[in-house]
XYZ file of C-alpha atoms in Angstrom:
681
model
C -26.610 -18.446 7.855
C -28.171 -14.672 5.950
C -26.862 -15.053 1.420
C -24.154 -12.011 1.436
C -24.907 -9.318 -1.389
C -21.547 -9.076 -4.047
C -21.024 -4.944 -4.110
C -23.796 -3.617 -1.580
C -21.126 -1.999 -0.150
C -17.358 -2.090 -0.222
C -16.702 -3.536 2.933
C -19.337 -6.173 2.616
C -17.408 -7.309 -0.614
C -14.548 -7.588 0.586
C -16.442 -10.015 4.091
C -18.189 -11.904 1.304
C -14.976 -13.393 -0.618
C -13.222 -13.721 2.608
C -15.961 -15.693 3.478
C -15.709 -18.360 0.760
C -12.055 -19.374 3.021
C -13.915 -20.419 5.748
C -14.979 -23.450 2.734
C -11.946 -25.781 4.891
C -12.926 -25.140 8.543
C -15.927 -27.655 7.462
C -13.803 -30.517 6.637
C -12.057 -31.625 9.914
C -9.271 -33.763 9.911
C -9.335 -37.655 8.221
C -6.196 -39.176 7.264
C -4.287 -37.025 8.936
C -4.661 -34.420 5.659
C -6.612 -31.668 6.880
C -5.001 -29.566 10.056
C -6.943 -28.484 12.982
C -6.514 -24.448 13.727
C -6.800 -23.646 17.357
C -8.938 -20.236 16.172
C -11.368 -21.915 14.155
C -14.345 -19.906 13.368
C -16.586 -22.451 14.221
C -15.682 -23.522 18.120
C -15.711 -19.932 19.130
C -18.636 -19.376 21.529
C -20.420 -16.865 20.735
C -19.425 -14.363 22.379
C -16.102 -14.465 21.189
C -17.559 -14.338 17.373
C -18.777 -11.324 18.018
C -15.671 -9.840 19.213
C -14.009 -11.344 15.331
C -16.835 -9.924 13.718
C -16.420 -6.656 15.340
C -13.288 -6.664 14.595
C -13.127 -6.812 11.340
C -15.355 -4.100 10.307
C -14.339 -1.862 13.711
C -10.483 -2.426 13.692
C -8.617 0.558 12.795
C -6.276 -2.154 11.391
C -8.789 -3.225 8.863
C -9.514 0.378 7.617
C -10.158 1.448 3.618
C -6.661 2.182 3.318
C -6.524 -1.952 4.434
C -9.005 -2.839 2.203
C -7.911 -1.539 -0.010
C -4.926 -3.771 -0.754
C -7.197 -6.392 -1.058
C -8.788 -4.761 -4.062
C -8.358 -8.525 -5.940
C -10.549 -10.012 -3.526
C -13.794 -8.336 -4.400
C -13.987 -10.761 -7.034
C -16.815 -12.146 -7.686
C -17.728 -15.164 -10.192
C -17.446 -14.365 -13.727
C -19.673 -15.751 -17.041
C -16.772 -17.390 -17.735
C -16.522 -18.940 -13.928
C -20.296 -20.033 -13.623
C -20.206 -21.564 -16.884
C -17.531 -24.204 -15.309
C -19.177 -24.413 -12.411
C -22.493 -24.787 -14.331
C -20.696 -27.710 -16.883
C -19.215 -29.860 -14.806
C -23.093 -30.344 -12.448
C -24.951 -30.367 -16.054
C -23.281 -33.206 -17.051
C -22.948 -35.343 -14.480
C -26.845 -35.332 -14.046
C -26.441 -36.291 -18.296
C -24.134 -39.590 -16.539
C -26.840 -40.062 -14.616
C -29.723 -40.083 -16.905
C -28.324 -41.283 -19.272
C -27.855 -44.885 -17.347
C -31.393 -44.276 -15.883
C -33.140 -44.561 -19.209
C -31.027 -45.607 -22.177
C -28.391 -47.362 -21.471
C -30.694 -49.958 -20.443
C -32.602 -51.408 -18.256
C -31.992 -51.389 -14.658
C -34.162 -53.918 -12.882
C -32.049 -56.512 -10.889
C -30.634 -55.510 -7.056
C -27.198 -56.590 -9.088
C -27.753 -54.115 -11.973
C -28.294 -50.890 -9.976
C -25.284 -52.194 -7.609
C -22.598 -53.855 -9.270
C -23.420 -52.736 -12.630
C -23.808 -55.784 -13.496
C -20.651 -56.407 -13.252
C -19.574 -55.110 -16.630
C -17.984 -52.035 -16.008
C -14.122 -51.373 -17.616
C -11.072 -51.842 -15.812
C -10.202 -48.323 -16.239
C -13.247 -46.699 -15.063
C -13.524 -48.256 -12.284
C -10.637 -47.649 -11.357
C -10.390 -44.503 -11.566
C -13.581 -43.996 -9.666
C -11.340 -45.754 -6.582
C -9.630 -42.842 -7.075
C -11.811 -40.306 -6.520
C -13.577 -41.142 -4.355
C -10.415 -41.879 -1.789
C -9.702 -38.222 -2.998
C -12.829 -35.658 -1.479
C -11.782 -32.294 -0.917
C -10.312 -33.072 2.105
C -7.321 -33.836 0.676
C -7.905 -31.673 -2.629
C -7.782 -28.551 -0.132
C -5.478 -29.829 3.463
C -2.328 -31.578 1.279
C -1.696 -27.848 0.879
C -2.212 -26.862 3.840
C -0.368 -30.294 5.382
C 2.832 -28.691 3.526
C 2.756 -25.431 4.758
C 2.515 -25.792 8.630
C 4.278 -28.992 9.074
C 6.833 -29.410 5.462
C 6.648 -33.077 3.131
C 6.610 -35.678 6.297
C 2.796 -36.824 4.906
C 4.187 -37.268 1.541
C 5.374 -40.125 2.368
C 2.133 -42.003 2.736
C 2.722 -42.698 -0.784
C 4.362 -45.272 0.248
C 1.427 -46.757 2.387
C -0.328 -46.991 -1.282
C 2.891 -49.027 -2.107
C 1.759 -51.839 1.412
C -1.905 -51.339 1.359
C -2.666 -52.248 -1.710
C -0.741 -55.345 -2.696
C -2.570 -56.908 0.465
C -5.478 -56.397 -0.250
C -4.949 -57.703 -4.078
C -3.187 -60.707 -1.646
C -4.957 -61.283 1.249
C -8.448 -59.702 1.081
C -9.458 -59.544 -2.805
C -9.199 -63.655 -3.058
C -12.164 -64.237 -0.821
C -14.905 -61.145 -1.718
C -14.447 -62.486 -5.926
C -15.046 -66.143 -4.950
C -18.202 -65.387 -2.710
C -19.133 -62.860 -4.932
C -20.872 -60.756 -2.485
C -23.063 -57.536 -2.729
C -22.785 -56.209 0.913
C -18.914 -56.634 2.177
C -20.476 -57.443 5.621
C -22.016 -60.929 4.787
C -18.720 -61.943 4.801
C -18.674 -61.643 8.190
C -22.394 -63.563 8.495
C -20.700 -66.415 6.748
C -17.474 -66.025 9.249
C -19.664 -65.312 12.437
C -23.018 -64.231 13.098
C -26.098 -61.970 12.448
C -24.816 -60.069 15.422
C -21.096 -59.888 14.079
C -23.038 -58.657 10.721
C -24.936 -56.270 12.571
C -22.626 -54.581 14.422
C -20.668 -53.587 11.672
C -22.701 -52.715 8.626
C -24.625 -50.347 11.916
C -20.743 -49.002 12.286
C -20.612 -48.472 8.261
C -24.924 -46.651 7.916
C -24.231 -43.843 10.894
C -19.720 -43.310 9.705
C -21.073 -42.771 6.412
C -24.217 -40.633 6.883
C -22.455 -38.023 8.822
C -19.325 -38.081 6.476
C -21.642 -37.205 3.191
C -23.391 -34.707 5.218
C -20.374 -32.906 5.625
C -19.163 -33.202 2.621
C -21.684 -32.239 1.044
C -21.916 -29.186 3.201
C -17.764 -27.757 2.628
C -18.137 -26.759 -1.589
C -22.140 -25.868 -0.638
C -20.406 -23.313 1.305
C -18.315 -22.519 -1.254
C -20.976 -21.834 -3.537
C -22.636 -19.730 -1.338
C -19.761 -16.894 -0.648
C -18.237 -16.668 -3.864
C -21.331 -16.660 -5.823
C -23.784 -14.577 -3.053
C -26.134 -17.456 -3.081
C -28.102 -17.898 -0.537
C -26.154 -21.219 1.398
C -29.125 -22.996 2.272
C -30.531 -22.649 -1.528
C -27.288 -24.200 -2.841
C -26.758 -26.812 -0.949
C -30.149 -27.854 -2.349
C -28.443 -27.475 -5.755
C -25.837 -29.927 -4.875
C -27.883 -32.830 -3.154
C -29.777 -32.618 -5.726
C -27.709 -32.982 -8.362
C -25.670 -35.418 -6.084
C -28.830 -38.430 -5.341
C -30.498 -37.410 -8.676
C -27.517 -39.249 -11.064
C -26.684 -41.988 -7.702
C -30.103 -43.168 -7.512
C -31.361 -43.398 -11.051
C -28.061 -44.494 -13.112
C -26.772 -46.618 -9.988
C -22.725 -47.972 -9.860
C -22.018 -47.422 -13.540
C -23.464 -43.624 -13.053
C -20.941 -43.422 -10.436
C -18.312 -44.980 -11.807
C -18.433 -43.166 -14.655
C -19.390 -40.220 -13.696
C -15.786 -40.202 -10.944
C -14.632 -41.121 -13.723
C -15.014 -37.931 -15.823
C -15.622 -35.956 -12.061
C -10.981 -37.855 -11.474
C -10.015 -35.497 -14.371
C -11.975 -32.279 -13.479
C -9.884 -31.989 -10.317
C -6.425 -33.502 -11.852
C -7.158 -30.733 -14.041
C -8.015 -28.138 -11.486
C -5.434 -28.608 -9.776
C -2.470 -29.647 -12.307
C -3.571 -25.834 -13.771
C -3.434 -23.807 -10.278
C 0.121 -25.541 -9.675
C 0.929 -24.541 -13.658
C 0.208 -20.834 -13.165
C 1.184 -20.390 -9.503
C 5.202 -22.127 -10.633
C 5.440 -19.056 -13.480
C 4.031 -16.707 -10.552
C 6.851 -17.122 -7.565
C 9.519 -17.017 -10.913
C 9.959 -22.096 -11.532
C 10.790 -24.419 -9.934
C 14.382 -22.920 -8.684
C 12.546 -20.485 -6.225
C 9.356 -22.721 -5.058
C 12.425 -26.162 -3.982
C 14.827 -23.076 -1.963
C 12.250 -21.944 -0.231
C 11.063 -25.144 1.386
C 14.853 -26.096 2.010
C 15.944 -22.691 3.540
C 12.470 -23.802 6.191
C 13.333 -27.253 6.807
C 9.905 -27.990 4.855
C 11.645 -31.350 2.855
C 11.760 -33.738 5.763
C 11.103 -37.229 4.825
C 12.808 -39.527 7.520
C 11.790 -38.393 10.579
C 12.613 -42.036 12.501
C 11.665 -40.217 15.867
C 10.066 -43.458 17.128
C 7.678 -41.149 19.597
C 4.030 -42.719 19.136
C 3.347 -39.057 20.320
C 4.822 -37.047 17.191
C 2.022 -36.010 14.725
C 4.220 -36.566 11.286
C 7.011 -39.374 12.051
C 8.313 -41.865 9.334
C 6.978 -44.569 11.308
C 3.112 -42.773 12.275
C 3.035 -41.842 8.505
C 4.212 -45.063 6.888
C 3.478 -47.461 9.564
C -0.361 -45.658 10.691
C -0.694 -44.345 6.881
C -0.262 -48.176 5.511
C -3.176 -49.029 8.443
C -5.494 -46.340 7.271
C -5.372 -46.692 3.498
C -6.030 -50.649 4.490
C -9.179 -49.801 5.739
C -9.315 -48.258 2.638
C -8.739 -50.841 -0.098
C -9.774 -53.848 1.941
C -13.081 -52.822 4.210
C -14.289 -50.219 2.740
C -17.794 -51.102 1.737
C -18.002 -48.778 -1.075
C -13.950 -50.356 -2.811
C -15.583 -53.085 -2.169
C -19.113 -53.301 -4.308
C -16.190 -51.393 -7.037
C -15.052 -54.718 -6.771
C -17.690 -55.866 -8.013
C -18.358 -53.806 -10.800
C -16.142 -55.689 -12.639
C -16.192 -59.803 -14.046
C -12.819 -60.547 -13.105
C -10.300 -60.521 -10.411
C -6.933 -59.742 -13.050
C -9.565 -56.900 -13.888
C -10.129 -56.284 -9.449
C -6.616 -56.455 -9.218
C -4.905 -54.187 -12.380
C -7.860 -51.505 -11.231
C -6.604 -51.259 -8.005
C -2.767 -50.631 -8.254
C -4.202 -48.117 -11.634
C -6.313 -46.414 -8.517
C -2.513 -46.450 -6.611
C -0.395 -44.179 -9.503
C -3.416 -42.086 -9.457
C -3.551 -41.610 -6.004
C 0.396 -40.548 -5.332
C 0.474 -38.601 -8.983
C -3.051 -36.325 -6.759
C -0.580 -36.646 -3.518
C 2.201 -35.552 -5.459
C 0.813 -32.159 -7.456
C -1.452 -31.607 -4.149
C 2.456 -31.484 -1.181
C 3.955 -29.410 -4.508
C 0.726 -26.963 -4.533
C 1.867 -26.438 -1.503
C 5.536 -26.032 -1.763
C 4.185 -22.972 -4.129
C 1.900 -21.081 -1.538
C 5.094 -21.582 0.825
C 7.209 -19.673 -1.604
C 4.040 -17.337 -2.367
C 3.296 -16.157 1.632
C 7.125 -15.915 2.188
C 6.583 -12.955 3.894
C 3.506 -12.719 5.167
C 1.631 -15.971 6.073
C -1.965 -14.861 6.040
C -3.181 -16.993 8.496
C -1.239 -15.386 11.494
C -1.883 -11.907 9.663
C -5.655 -12.738 10.436
C -6.784 -12.677 7.018
C -8.507 -16.250 7.393
C -9.106 -17.916 9.964
C -7.396 -21.301 9.291
C -4.940 -22.634 7.047
C -6.698 -25.107 5.557
C -7.970 -21.755 3.450
C -4.839 -21.345 2.323
C -5.613 -22.425 -1.152
C -8.743 -21.023 -1.776
C -7.771 -17.451 -0.391
C -4.463 -18.358 -3.191
C -6.451 -19.291 -6.066
C -9.512 -15.533 -5.394
C -6.136 -13.741 -4.842
C -4.123 -14.544 -7.314
C -5.476 -16.189 -10.050
C -9.116 -15.388 -9.769
C -8.804 -12.073 -12.445
C -7.866 -15.077 -15.759
C -11.573 -15.928 -16.381
C -13.295 -19.136 -15.605
C -9.498 -20.260 -12.878
C -11.609 -19.957 -9.890
C -14.472 -22.081 -10.843
C -12.652 -24.568 -12.251
C -10.762 -24.866 -8.750
C -14.525 -24.644 -7.849
C -15.558 -27.796 -10.154
C -12.307 -29.152 -8.267
C -13.698 -28.872 -5.306
C -17.366 -30.009 -6.435
C -15.883 -33.098 -8.500
C -14.531 -34.557 -5.248
C -17.217 -34.048 -3.055
C -19.434 -35.690 -5.190
C -18.275 -38.601 -5.640
C -16.960 -39.560 -2.041
C -20.772 -38.527 -1.946
C -22.392 -40.901 -4.716
C -20.669 -43.511 -3.304
C -21.532 -43.598 -0.695
C -25.151 -43.077 -1.109
C -24.902 -46.273 -3.197
C -22.831 -48.713 -0.899
C -25.222 -47.083 1.786
C -28.348 -48.346 -0.899
C -26.519 -52.001 -0.905
C -26.023 -52.345 3.083
C -29.848 -51.579 3.604
C -30.850 -53.979 1.180
C -28.832 -57.054 1.350
C -28.011 -56.404 5.487
C -30.568 -55.121 6.961
C -33.157 -56.044 5.232
C -32.447 -59.553 3.569
C -29.975 -60.017 6.257
C -31.628 -59.348 9.870
C -35.564 -58.939 9.143
C -35.963 -61.328 6.463
C -37.067 -59.659 3.697
C -37.081 -61.255 0.342
C -37.095 -58.485 -1.800
C -38.532 -59.463 -5.651
C -35.249 -59.566 -8.021
C -37.041 -57.838 -10.560
C -38.309 -55.025 -8.081
C -34.588 -54.972 -6.258
C -33.183 -51.643 -8.871
C -36.379 -49.686 -7.658
C -35.993 -50.714 -3.839
C -31.973 -50.167 -4.287
C -32.912 -46.335 -5.757
C -35.972 -45.636 -3.318
C -33.291 -46.020 -0.412
C -31.289 -44.232 -1.962
C -33.038 -41.402 -2.316
C -34.118 -41.787 1.405
C -29.791 -41.156 2.398
C -30.362 -38.676 0.788
C -32.703 -36.954 2.316
C -31.249 -38.107 5.584
C -27.378 -36.378 4.926
C -29.345 -34.120 3.254
C -31.687 -32.704 6.492
C -28.414 -33.770 8.833
C -26.859 -30.698 7.227
C -29.157 -28.070 8.908
C -27.019 -30.051 12.400
C -23.983 -30.580 10.653
C -23.411 -26.797 10.613
C -24.315 -25.581 14.196
C -22.065 -28.195 15.980
C -18.679 -25.480 15.228
C -15.617 -27.866 17.032
C -17.729 -31.501 16.330
C -16.317 -32.069 13.004
C -14.035 -32.585 13.369
C -14.075 -35.818 15.608
C -17.373 -36.455 12.848
C -15.205 -36.255 10.669
C -12.424 -38.086 12.580
C -14.913 -40.884 12.870
C -13.938 -43.289 9.033
C -10.055 -43.582 11.118
C -11.313 -44.700 13.786
C -13.987 -46.967 12.879
C -11.967 -48.198 10.155
C -9.768 -49.731 11.634
C -12.423 -52.254 14.082
C -13.552 -53.168 10.948
C -10.830 -54.382 8.740
C -9.945 -56.041 11.936
C -12.949 -58.021 11.758
C -12.199 -58.937 8.516
C -8.646 -59.995 9.544
C -9.873 -61.897 11.839
C -12.093 -64.449 10.024
C -10.424 -64.265 7.090
C -6.225 -65.278 8.866
C -7.342 -66.582 12.292
C -10.237 -69.547 11.727
C -9.928 -70.116 15.682
C -11.691 -67.137 16.246
C -15.217 -67.020 16.842
C -18.770 -64.155 17.433
C -18.192 -64.072 20.978
C -14.568 -63.371 20.470
C -14.683 -60.978 17.249
C -17.446 -58.116 18.741
C -15.721 -58.349 22.119
C -12.686 -57.268 20.429
C -13.931 -54.491 18.091
C -16.224 -53.531 20.959
C -13.252 -52.957 23.037
C -10.474 -51.675 20.124
C -14.065 -49.311 19.696
C -14.086 -47.454 22.391
C -10.628 -47.212 22.919
C -9.568 -45.104 19.667
C -12.755 -43.177 19.464
C -11.945 -42.143 23.690
C -8.548 -41.249 22.402
C -9.755 -39.602 19.409
C -13.191 -37.255 21.236
C -9.804 -36.825 24.077
C -7.655 -35.497 21.475
C -9.741 -32.835 20.127
C -11.510 -31.920 23.099
C -7.692 -31.191 24.159
C -6.858 -29.496 21.009
C -10.167 -26.835 21.130
C -9.210 -25.579 25.014
C -6.254 -25.129 24.106
C -4.164 -27.655 26.046
C -1.865 -28.732 23.708
C -0.381 -27.642 20.302
C 1.239 -28.710 17.138
C 4.071 -27.553 16.418
C 4.366 -25.738 13.236
C 6.353 -24.683 10.861
C 8.219 -21.389 10.976
C 6.622 -18.330 8.893
C 6.122 -13.972 8.985
C 4.185 -11.862 8.935
C 7.220 -9.309 7.587
C 5.808 -7.981 4.612
C 2.168 -7.700 5.798
C 0.285 -5.383 4.653
C -2.339 -5.761 7.140
C -2.430 -7.324 10.517
C -5.419 -7.687 12.572
C -4.195 -7.707 16.008
C -6.978 -7.908 17.670
C -7.659 -11.575 16.203
C -3.809 -12.125 17.239
C -4.087 -10.918 20.300
C -6.884 -14.152 20.954
C -5.231 -16.700 19.381
C -1.667 -16.015 21.676
C -3.878 -15.759 24.898
C -5.587 -19.244 23.449
C -1.647 -20.791 23.389
C -0.631 -19.707 26.627
C -3.898 -21.508 28.345
C -1.293 -24.826 27.797
C -1.815 -27.360 30.238
C -0.099 -31.229 30.792
C -2.554 -33.735 28.419
C -2.899 -37.406 29.069
C -0.836 -38.952 27.349
C -2.565 -41.347 24.914
C -4.529 -38.622 23.995
C -1.469 -36.451 22.684
C -1.008 -39.955 20.453
C -0.675 -39.895 15.851
C -4.144 -39.852 14.912
C -2.601 -41.517 12.268
C -2.443 -44.356 14.551
C -5.983 -44.450 15.223
C -6.538 -47.798 12.258
C -3.654 -49.306 13.452
C -4.321 -48.942 17.288
C -8.151 -50.258 16.646
C -6.800 -53.107 14.108
C -4.763 -55.101 16.522
C -6.769 -54.360 19.619
C -9.760 -56.077 17.639
C -7.513 -59.067 16.576
C -5.343 -59.631 19.726
C -8.441 -59.045 22.340
C -10.359 -61.320 19.494
C -8.669 -64.183 19.365
C -8.095 -63.792 23.481
C -12.180 -64.087 24.104
C -12.520 -67.286 21.424
C -9.740 -68.414 23.099
C -12.329 -67.981 26.458
C -15.923 -68.926 25.369
C -14.076 -71.470 23.579
C -11.994 -71.074 19.446
C -13.915 -71.921 16.581
C -12.884 -75.791 15.976
C -10.417 -75.240 12.484
C -11.790 -77.721 10.542
C -15.030 -76.490 10.915
C -14.145 -73.591 9.001
C -15.414 -73.292 5.458
C -11.858 -72.824 3.435
C -14.071 -70.428 0.708
C -13.967 -67.564 4.142
C -10.121 -68.076 4.804
C -7.788 -66.404 2.612
C -6.030 -68.356 0.948
C -2.354 -67.169 1.538
C -2.328 -68.470 5.483
C -4.649 -71.504 4.302
C -1.045 -71.315 1.945
C 1.272 -71.064 5.295
C -0.794 -74.278 7.424
C 0.214 -76.064 4.337
C 3.585 -76.043 4.646
C 3.922 -76.219 8.274
C 4.429 -79.710 9.894
C 1.651 -82.084 9.988
C 1.977 -82.474 13.728
C 1.655 -78.908 14.480
C -1.013 -78.535 11.864
C -3.059 -81.529 14.075
C -2.375 -79.590 17.110
C -3.575 -76.440 15.780
C -6.755 -78.848 14.304
C -6.211 -77.399 10.908
C -7.121 -79.583 7.483
C -4.208 -81.305 6.713
C -5.474 -81.110 3.353
C -6.359 -78.028 1.477
C -9.631 -77.673 -0.159
C -10.590 -75.253 -2.306
C -13.267 -74.621 -4.445
C -12.473 -76.247 -7.298
C -12.398 -74.325 -10.610
C -15.881 -74.899 -12.140
C -17.236 -72.662 -9.075
C -18.524 -75.172 -6.534
C -18.115 -75.691 -3.103
C -16.803 -78.120 -0.757
C -18.572 -78.979 1.957
C -16.821 -78.818 5.556
C -15.333 -81.465 6.836
C -12.861 -83.857 8.062
C -9.802 -85.505 5.187
C -7.392 -88.489 6.680
C -4.429 -90.502 4.714
C -7.534 -92.442 3.186
C -10.343 -91.004 2.927
C -12.719 -88.078 2.100
C -15.919 -87.343 3.710
C -16.039 -83.957 1.429
C -17.195 -85.584 -1.708
C -19.800 -83.382 -2.189
C -20.796 -80.525 -3.959
C -23.120 -77.466 -3.937
C -24.063 -75.799 -7.121
C -22.712 -72.474 -7.936
C -26.420 -71.667 -8.274
C -27.239 -72.393 -4.380
C -23.736 -71.628 -2.841
C -24.681 -68.128 -1.264
C -28.312 -69.851 -0.108
C -26.201 -73.029 1.558
C -24.068 -70.340 2.974
C -26.554 -68.178 4.980
C -28.378 -71.222 6.539
C -25.233 -72.152 7.482
C -24.116 -68.346 9.354
C -28.389 -68.947 10.302
C -27.266 -72.138 12.653
C -24.218 -70.898 14.377
C -25.753 -67.947 14.514
């Protein structure tokens, strides 16, 4: 992509700033918040792109008079904008320098990957929230409100369901085992192959996602400042890799805390200024109400309904459970604090933060509805997709405030950098623990653990950087790459749940169930994306107007209408709301995993270590009648670990004789469990 030189001529300046809006096209859909436009520039063929570019420069609609109406879009970054953006990047690097060189030497892998389990509750909570609120949510939620209404805001309810489930069912197991990689659990509970399967999925998922998450904000910087896009990408990667690799988990968490403040500050400032421009809360609320966008309780049970109450709340709960309960980056942060009470408090604080951010984000969408009530810039052809609405609004309406544009772009960078930094740190943990030690049996010296973790983190950053140059040529496949997050998450959650909730499940059943579930949701997701890209079906949007638009790109609008006219019947599974993907992956993994386990020979529940089963599940077994317990072959008497953190050997307990009196010291616990897992593999 060639560099855009501001000021070369009026038309080129206009196009340079206009291209800023392409940032959102790089994000696609994850967790359902970002709209996939059928007219996405990247999804057009080469000839179509040439026609579109020609329409921008040759169409009589976009003549000199029309360009003068968009004069406000020609503003480039001011010195204040540069100052704000550079300050955010410099502070991020400074935190990495402090924790990497001045805050005490990090020699062990535990120091680097877990922060020595010495982090504070509030910073960890802010880090969790920052890693979940990516630029995808930051740009996608306002567009979601603008196009489809407020129904997706109900996902905030799913936070309130997912957090207590994570806190009570999953967190006690992780905290008791004190695993660096969450996939160590799968080796303890099932075997090494199950661990490899889940670890490999996570690596593929995060490497693809980090490439997209860095490419998008770098493209934004390029289009705003005129800097070559490849230079912008390099700058972003250098900053991100530097502080993540040098400072480890401590730098990641503290930088996330700072970046969360930048992110929240930017969206609050934008919504505050925007509210004033459209006349206050009254007109904003009235416009959304009059256009039927204040829709919350749509109880249509049809699974193909995109944003009904059931897919948003129920499907959203499963999706956010994948983030809170089985995502390596999240679990690694839980391990960075000392006690389970700290981790639980951090979960609830991050939940409140997420609800606040999502609420402000959707209110920003209501501001956009009020501002563009008489001229939809998407239908007018001013921008290529609705995902570009917020950048367009900030540049065109608030750009005259010095520093606002820079603060907005800094917020986008903060959202993306926080996610990428957490990903690099978690990828280093997975590689060290699951592949080098778990698969290849390479024991890293404790004194060199931090060094090798840093090298691996840098290596993944370099790999992600290289993939950026592939990502930018993938076009509409970007949406598939990002949607891979939700597809993989449900399957992974199913594996962990199968192990923690069902002591009869075995390794063969787990792998079979997960493989079939992954194939199913991938087939559904890819089929839906292909159908949408081909124009086979569209998603119904709320009404918008172009009555008072000063400029309408009729060439682009005609093409959009032609694309819409090609709709054909689509296979029903391809029309299922993507919000159900995580739930489908989870349920198929559980159901088929249990069936296959029975067929291959169910695990003897008495031989499953109690520390590997979720405590509430064992409590449930405790209250079962004795004859039911004997039939299910679950322990008659519960044997949780003692308070001195010893772990008891597996055995059978009856009324008179306890065959499991032998204990293991805490220092031998992990080695013992690994030996057991190798023997059963």
